[in-house]
Coordinates of C-alpha atoms in Angstrom, one line a residue:
M25 CA 0.0 0.0 0.0
I26 CA 1.1 3.5 -0.8
V27 CA 0.0 6.7 1.0
F28 CA -0.6 9.8 -1.0
I29 CA -1.8 13.4 -0.4
R30 CA -4.1 14.5 -3.2
E31 CA -6.8 17.1 -3.9
I32 CA -10.2 15.5 -4.1
Y33 CA -13.5 17.2 -5.1
N34 CA -16.1 17.5 -2.5
K35 CA -19.4 17.0 -4.4
K36 CA -21.5 18.5 -1.7
R37 CA -19.9 21.9 -1.3
F38 CA -18.1 22.0 -4.6
K39 CA -14.8 23.0 -2.9
Y40 CA -11.4 21.5 -3.1
Y41 CA -9.8 20.1 0.0
N42 CA -6.8 17.9 0.9
E43 CA -7.4 14.4 2.1
Q44 CA -5.0 11.7 3.0
Y45 CA -6.0 8.3 1.8
I46 CA -4.7 4.8 1.2
V47 CA -4.0 3.8 -2.4
I48 CA -3.7 0.3 -3.7
I49 CA -2.5 -0.1 -7.2
L50 CA -5.0 -2.3 -9.1
C51 CA -4.3 -2.9 -12.8
E52 CA -5.0 0.4 -14.6
G53 CA -6.6 2.1 -11.6
I54 CA -6.5 2.7 -7.9
I55 CA -8.6 2.0 -4.8
K56 CA -8.8 4.8 -2.3
K57 CA -10.6 5.5 1.0
R58 CA -12.8 8.6 1.4
P59 CA -14.0 10.3 4.6
N60 CA -17.1 8.1 5.0
N61 CA -14.8 5.0 4.9
S62 CA -16.4 3.7 1.6
L63 CA -13.9 2.7 -1.0
L64 CA -13.5 4.7 -4.3
I65 CA -12.1 2.8 -7.2
N66 CA -10.5 4.4 -10.3
I67 CA -10.9 2.4 -13.5
F68 CA -10.1 3.9 -16.9
N69 CA -9.8 7.3 -15.3
R70 CA -13.2 7.3 -13.7
T71 CA -13.9 6.9 -10.0
Y72 CA -16.4 4.4 -8.6
D73 CA -17.4 3.3 -5.2
A74 CA -17.2 -0.4 -4.3
G75 CA -20.8 -0.9 -5.3
A76 CA -20.1 0.3 -8.9
A77 CA -17.1 -2.0 -9.1
W78 CA -19.4 -4.8 -7.9
K79 CA -21.8 -4.1 -10.7
L80 CA -19.0 -4.5 -13.2
R81 CA -17.4 -7.4 -11.5
K82 CA -18.1 -10.1 -14.1
V83 CA -16.9 -7.9 -16.9
I84 CA -13.6 -7.0 -15.1
L85 CA -12.9 -10.6 -13.9
R86 CA -13.5 -12.1 -17.4
C87 CA -11.4 -9.3 -19.0
F88 CA -8.3 -10.1 -16.9
F89 CA -8.5 -13.7 -15.6
L90 CA -9.3 -15.2 -19.0
H91 CA -6.7 -13.0 -20.7
P92 CA -3.7 -12.7 -18.3
R93 CA -1.5 -11.3 -21.0
R94 CA -3.4 -8.0 -20.6
L95 CA -2.0 -7.6 -17.1
F96 CA 1.5 -8.1 -18.3
N97 CA 0.9 -5.7 -21.1
I98 CA -0.2 -3.0 -18.6
L99 CA 2.9 -3.6 -16.6
A100 CA 5.0 -3.3 -19.8
N101 CA 3.4 0.0 -20.7
K102 CA 4.0 1.3 -17.2
I103 CA 7.7 0.3 -17.4
S104 CA 8.1 2.0 -20.8
K105 CA 6.5 5.2 -19.4
L106 CA 8.8 5.1 -16.4
L107 CA 11.8 4.7 -18.5
K108 CA 10.6 7.3 -20.9
S109 CA 11.3 5.0 -23.8
T110 CA 10.2 6.0 -27.3
H111 CA 9.8 2.3 -28.1
V112 CA 7.0 1.0 -26.0
I113 CA 7.0 -2.6 -24.8
G114 CA 3.8 -4.3 -25.7
M115 CA 0.7 -2.8 -27.2
P116 CA -1.7 0.0 -25.9
S117 CA -3.8 -1.1 -22.9
T118 CA -6.7 1.1 -23.9
M119 CA -8.0 2.4 -27.2
M120 CA -10.4 5.0 -28.4
I121 CA -12.0 3.8 -31.7
E122 CA -14.3 6.2 -33.6
P123 CA -17.3 4.4 -35.2
T124 CA -18.3 7.6 -37.0
S125 CA -17.4 11.2 -37.4
F126 CA -20.9 12.3 -38.2
C127 CA -23.1 13.9 -35.5
N128 CA -26.8 14.7 -35.3
L129 CA -26.3 17.8 -33.2
Q130 CA -24.5 21.2 -33.7
C131 CA -23.2 22.1 -30.3
G132 CA -21.2 25.4 -30.2
M133 CA -18.5 24.0 -27.8
C134 CA -17.9 20.9 -30.0
G135 CA -14.2 20.1 -30.4
K136 CA -14.8 19.1 -34.0
N137 CA -16.3 22.5 -34.9
Q138 CA -13.4 24.2 -33.1
Y139 CA -11.0 22.3 -35.3
I140 CA -12.9 23.4 -38.4
E141 CA -12.7 27.0 -37.2
L142 CA -8.9 26.6 -37.0
G143 CA -8.8 25.5 -40.6
V144 CA -8.3 21.8 -40.1
D145 CA -9.8 19.7 -42.9
L146 CA -11.7 16.9 -41.1
Q147 CA -13.2 14.3 -43.3
E148 CA -16.4 12.6 -42.4
G149 CA -17.5 9.0 -42.6
H150 CA -18.4 5.7 -40.9
M151 CA -16.0 3.0 -39.9
R152 CA -16.6 -0.2 -41.8
F153 CA -17.2 -3.3 -39.7
E154 CA -14.6 -5.4 -41.5
N155 CA -12.0 -2.7 -40.8
F156 CA -13.0 -2.7 -37.2
T157 CA -12.8 -6.4 -36.7
G158 CA -9.4 -6.6 -38.5
L159 CA -8.1 -4.0 -36.0
I160 CA -9.6 -5.8 -32.9
N161 CA -8.2 -9.2 -34.1
E162 CA -4.7 -7.7 -34.0
V163 CA -4.9 -6.1 -30.6
Y164 CA -7.5 -7.9 -28.4
K165 CA -5.0 -10.0 -26.5
Y166 CA -3.5 -6.8 -25.1
V167 CA -6.2 -4.2 -25.0
F168 CA -8.6 -4.4 -21.9
T169 CA -10.8 -1.3 -22.6
V170 CA -12.1 0.2 -25.8
F171 CA -13.9 3.6 -25.9
L172 CA -16.3 3.6 -28.9
W173 CA -16.5 7.3 -29.5
N174 CA -14.6 10.4 -30.4
Y175 CA -16.0 13.4 -32.3
G176 CA -19.1 11.8 -33.8
E177 CA -22.3 10.2 -32.4
P178 CA -21.6 6.5 -32.2
F179 CA -25.2 5.4 -32.8
L180 CA -25.3 6.9 -36.3
N181 CA -23.1 3.9 -37.4
K182 CA -25.6 1.1 -37.9
D183 CA -22.8 -1.4 -37.1
V184 CA -22.1 -0.1 -33.6
F185 CA -24.2 -2.8 -31.8
K186 CA -22.2 -5.5 -33.7
M187 CA -19.0 -3.7 -32.7
V188 CA -20.0 -3.8 -29.0
Q189 CA -20.9 -7.5 -29.3
Y190 CA -17.6 -8.3 -31.1
L191 CA -15.7 -6.7 -28.2
R192 CA -17.8 -8.4 -25.6
D193 CA -17.1 -11.8 -27.2
R194 CA -13.4 -11.1 -26.6
D195 CA -14.0 -10.0 -23.0
I196 CA -13.0 -6.4 -23.6
I197 CA -14.5 -3.7 -21.3
T198 CA -16.4 -1.5 -23.7
A199 CA -17.7 2.1 -23.1
I200 CA -19.8 4.4 -25.3
S201 CA -20.5 8.1 -24.9
T202 CA -23.6 9.4 -26.6
N203 CA -25.8 12.5 -26.7
G204 CA -28.7 10.1 -26.1
N205 CA -31.1 11.4 -28.8
L206 CA -31.2 8.0 -30.7
L207 CA -31.9 5.7 -27.7
D208 CA -35.4 4.7 -28.6
Q209 CA -36.9 1.5 -27.1
Q210 CA -35.5 -0.7 -29.9
A211 CA -32.1 0.8 -29.5
A212 CA -32.2 0.3 -25.7
V213 CA -33.0 -3.4 -26.1
R214 CA -30.2 -3.9 -28.7
L215 CA -27.8 -2.0 -26.5
V216 CA -28.4 -4.0 -23.3
N217 CA -28.4 -7.3 -25.2
S218 CA -25.1 -6.3 -26.9
G219 CA -23.2 -6.5 -23.6
L220 CA -22.0 -2.9 -23.4
S221 CA -20.1 -2.4 -20.1
Y222 CA -20.4 1.4 -19.6
L223 CA -22.7 4.0 -21.1
V224 CA -22.0 7.8 -20.8
I225 CA -25.1 9.9 -21.7
S226 CA -24.4 13.7 -22.0
L227 CA -27.2 15.8 -20.7
D228 CA -26.1 19.4 -20.2
G229 CA -29.5 20.8 -19.1
T230 CA -32.1 19.9 -16.5
D231 CA -35.1 21.1 -18.6
E232 CA -35.9 21.8 -22.3
E233 CA -34.8 25.5 -22.1
S234 CA -31.4 25.0 -20.5
Y235 CA -30.7 21.9 -22.7
N236 CA -31.6 23.7 -26.0
K237 CA -29.2 26.5 -25.3
I238 CA -26.3 24.1 -25.5
R239 CA -27.3 21.0 -27.4
K240 CA -28.4 22.5 -30.7
G241 CA -30.7 20.2 -32.7
G242 CA -31.3 17.8 -29.8
S243 CA -34.4 17.0 -27.7
Y244 CA -34.3 17.0 -23.9
E245 CA -37.4 14.8 -23.8
K246 CA -35.9 12.2 -26.2
V247 CA -32.8 11.9 -24.0
I248 CA -34.9 11.5 -20.8
K249 CA -37.0 8.9 -22.5
G250 CA -33.9 7.2 -23.8
I251 CA -32.4 7.0 -20.3
E252 CA -35.7 5.5 -19.0
N253 CA -35.7 3.0 -21.8
I254 CA -32.2 1.8 -20.9
I255 CA -32.8 1.6 -17.2
T256 CA -36.2 -0.1 -17.6
Y257 CA -35.0 -2.8 -20.0
R258 CA -31.8 -3.4 -18.0
D259 CA -33.8 -3.9 -14.8
Q260 CA -36.3 -6.2 -16.5
K261 CA -33.5 -8.4 -17.8
K262 CA -31.9 -8.3 -14.4
S263 CA -28.6 -7.2 -16.0
L264 CA -25.9 -5.4 -14.2
T265 CA -24.7 -3.6 -17.4
P266 CA -24.5 -1.2 -19.0
Y267 CA -23.5 1.0 -16.0
V268 CA -25.2 4.3 -16.8
D269 CA -23.3 7.5 -16.2
L270 CA -25.2 10.8 -16.7
Q271 CA -22.6 13.4 -17.7
F272 CA -23.1 17.1 -17.2
V273 CA -20.5 19.4 -18.9
V274 CA -20.5 22.6 -16.7
M275 CA -20.7 25.7 -18.8
R276 CA -21.7 29.3 -18.4
D277 CA -25.3 28.7 -19.4
N278 CA -25.9 25.8 -17.0
E279 CA -23.5 26.2 -14.1
E280 CA -26.5 27.2 -11.8
K281 CA -28.1 23.8 -12.6
V282 CA -25.6 21.6 -10.9
E283 CA -27.7 20.7 -7.9
E284 CA -30.7 20.1 -10.1
M285 CA -28.7 17.6 -12.2
F286 CA -27.9 15.5 -9.1
D287 CA -31.6 15.5 -8.2
L288 CA -32.5 14.5 -11.8
G289 CA -30.0 11.7 -11.6
R290 CA -31.7 10.3 -8.5
K291 CA -35.1 10.6 -10.2
L292 CA -33.9 8.7 -13.3
K293 CA -32.2 6.1 -11.2
V294 CA -28.9 6.3 -13.1
D295 CA -25.8 4.7 -11.5
R296 CA -23.8 7.9 -11.5
V297 CA -23.8 11.6 -12.2
T298 CA -20.6 13.2 -13.4
L299 CA -19.8 16.9 -13.6
K300 CA -17.2 17.5 -16.3
K301 CA -15.2 20.7 -17.0
C302 CA -15.6 22.2 -20.5
Q303 CA -12.6 22.1 -22.8
I304 CA -12.4 25.1 -25.2
S305 CA -9.4 25.5 -27.6
L306 CA -10.5 28.7 -29.3
E307 CA -10.0 31.8 -27.1
S308 CA -12.9 33.5 -29.0
L309 CA -15.3 31.0 -27.4
R310 CA -14.1 31.0 -23.9
E311 CA -16.1 33.9 -22.6
Q312 CA -19.2 32.4 -24.1
F313 CA -18.8 28.8 -22.7
L314 CA -16.5 28.8 -19.7
P315 CA -18.3 29.0 -16.4
V316 CA -17.9 32.0 -14.2
N317 CA -17.2 29.8 -11.2
R318 CA -13.5 29.1 -11.5
E319 CA -13.8 25.8 -9.6
F320 CA -15.5 24.5 -12.7
R321 CA -12.7 25.7 -15.0
Y322 CA -9.3 24.2 -16.0
N323 CA -6.4 26.1 -14.5
C324 CA -4.8 26.6 -17.9
Y325 CA -7.7 28.9 -18.9
D326 CA -6.9 31.3 -16.1
G327 CA -3.2 31.7 -16.9
M328 CA -2.1 29.1 -14.3
D329 CA 0.0 26.0 -14.7
N330 CA -1.5 23.1 -16.5
E331 CA -2.8 20.3 -14.3
I332 CA -0.6 17.7 -16.1
Q333 CA 2.8 17.7 -14.4
S334 CA 4.1 14.3 -15.3
T335 CA 4.7 12.4 -18.5
C336 CA 1.5 11.9 -20.5
Y337 CA 0.3 8.3 -20.2
R338 CA -1.4 8.3 -23.6
L339 CA 1.8 8.1 -25.5
F340 CA 2.7 4.8 -23.8
E341 CA -0.6 3.2 -22.9
H342 CA -3.3 4.5 -25.2
S343 CA -4.0 5.1 -28.9
S344 CA -6.9 6.8 -30.8
I345 CA -8.2 5.4 -34.1
N346 CA -10.3 7.6 -36.4
W347 CA -13.2 6.2 -38.5
D348 CA -10.9 6.0 -41.6
G349 CA -8.0 4.2 -39.8
H350 CA -5.7 7.1 -39.1
V351 CA -3.9 6.6 -35.8
F352 CA -3.4 9.5 -33.4
P353 CA -1.6 9.6 -29.9
C354 CA -4.6 11.3 -28.4
C355 CA -8.3 12.0 -29.1
D356 CA -7.7 15.7 -28.9
I357 CA -5.2 15.6 -31.8
K358 CA -7.1 15.6 -35.1
D359 CA -4.8 17.5 -37.4
P360 CA -4.1 15.1 -40.4
E361 CA -0.5 16.2 -40.3
C362 CA -0.1 14.5 -36.9
S363 CA -1.4 11.1 -38.1
M364 CA 1.0 8.3 -37.1
G365 CA -0.2 6.3 -40.1
N366 CA -3.3 4.5 -41.4
C367 CA -3.8 1.0 -39.9
F368 CA -6.5 0.1 -42.4
E369 CA -4.2 0.8 -45.3
T370 CA -1.1 -0.9 -43.9
K371 CA -3.2 -3.7 -42.3
S372 CA -0.9 -3.5 -39.3
F373 CA -1.5 -1.3 -36.2
K374 CA 1.6 -2.8 -34.5
A375 CA 3.9 -1.5 -37.2
I376 CA 2.5 2.0 -36.6
W377 CA 2.5 1.8 -32.7
N378 CA 6.3 1.6 -32.7
G379 CA 6.9 3.1 -36.1
T380 CA 9.2 6.0 -36.9
L381 CA 6.5 8.7 -36.6
Y382 CA 5.1 7.5 -33.3
Q383 CA 8.6 7.2 -31.8
Q384 CA 9.5 10.7 -33.0
F385 CA 6.3 12.1 -31.5
R386 CA 7.2 10.5 -28.1
K387 CA 10.8 11.9 -28.5
N388 CA 9.6 15.4 -29.2
Y389 CA 7.2 15.3 -26.3
L390 CA 9.8 14.0 -23.9
E391 CA 12.1 16.8 -25.0
N392 CA 9.3 19.3 -24.4
K393 CA 8.9 20.0 -28.2
K394 CA 5.2 19.5 -27.7
Y395 CA 2.4 19.8 -30.3
Y396 CA 0.3 22.9 -29.7
I397 CA -2.6 20.9 -28.4
C398 CA -0.3 19.2 -25.8
K399 CA 0.8 22.6 -24.6
K400 CA -2.8 23.6 -24.0
C401 CA -3.9 20.3 -22.6
P402 CA -5.8 20.9 -19.4
G403 CA -5.1 17.3 -18.2
K404 CA -7.6 14.9 -16.7
A405 CA -11.1 16.4 -16.1
Q406 CA -11.6 16.9 -12.4
S407 CA -15.2 16.0 -11.7
A408 CA -17.7 15.7 -8.9
N409 CA -19.4 12.3 -8.9
L410 CA -22.6 11.1 -7.4
D411 CA -22.9 7.3 -7.2
L412 CA -26.6 6.4 -7.0

């Protein structure tokens, strides 16, 4: 056991305070003790209490005990990061795979739209299922978590349910983040039956008016109904998954709705409510979207030091795959000039992972010759969580 001092968010008063807690390293995450003596567990950069981990127990146990090579791969990644090696031992432990770059909404704070404003040419399309399966067949012995999203709405790809099931059949922990507008009753049934582990639903308002200010083109009522569809069918089937996380991105137009969001989460009987800080790359948009309350803003937007102080784990443990097969070190980097290669064209992700471009990118980062997005990276989103 290792003892740390760390700032933790107090979800009741929305203040930061120092707390000493015990940390036990467990695979990718940590287990820590909070003031009420209940355990908090961090898995793929999200914190759960012991009850949440219990709900995901079957998925987690199958993921590692049936595929022990994944544990050794995590260790290999950690060693490579510790040694600051440009050549990484093993394959990435986690991946973000983009089923589609299309979206059914037009949100003003969207990272995709910000890139377009910067003049970056972002192509749109759906990932083909045969390309997806080819990639997974190459990496599934090493990867333990796949995030099926990036800049598009995953459920616009008709093959997304097959993608989830393909990952489930290989005992990979699978997460999807959605705006929730396409979760009708049929989709809810297919989703629960697909074996999805974790579902993030973004709902940035607590009523139609506050929602429409932010989620342009969406419907508050559709999202609420979609959440009810998922919870109802999951409970009818007596399934523990998907674990439903109601996410609230705190912005200027909704920062007064935080307490109402927690109340709404209880009413909907979701497993968790997460408050997330808004990430804005364009300075011209910051006054419009960043909350007035600085506790809900990244330090880097206020001229303070970035929250990332150590070597970025993504370069050694994670990779992001666009819908068309282009490989990037991070989901925030979308400039085609920073592509590490195209794994669908080469038919080999492994060759790209430790290829010349990827190693040079790691070398530049370690020498502080960082890409401009890296220099502005706010780090991990500090969030207030309510486990229900």
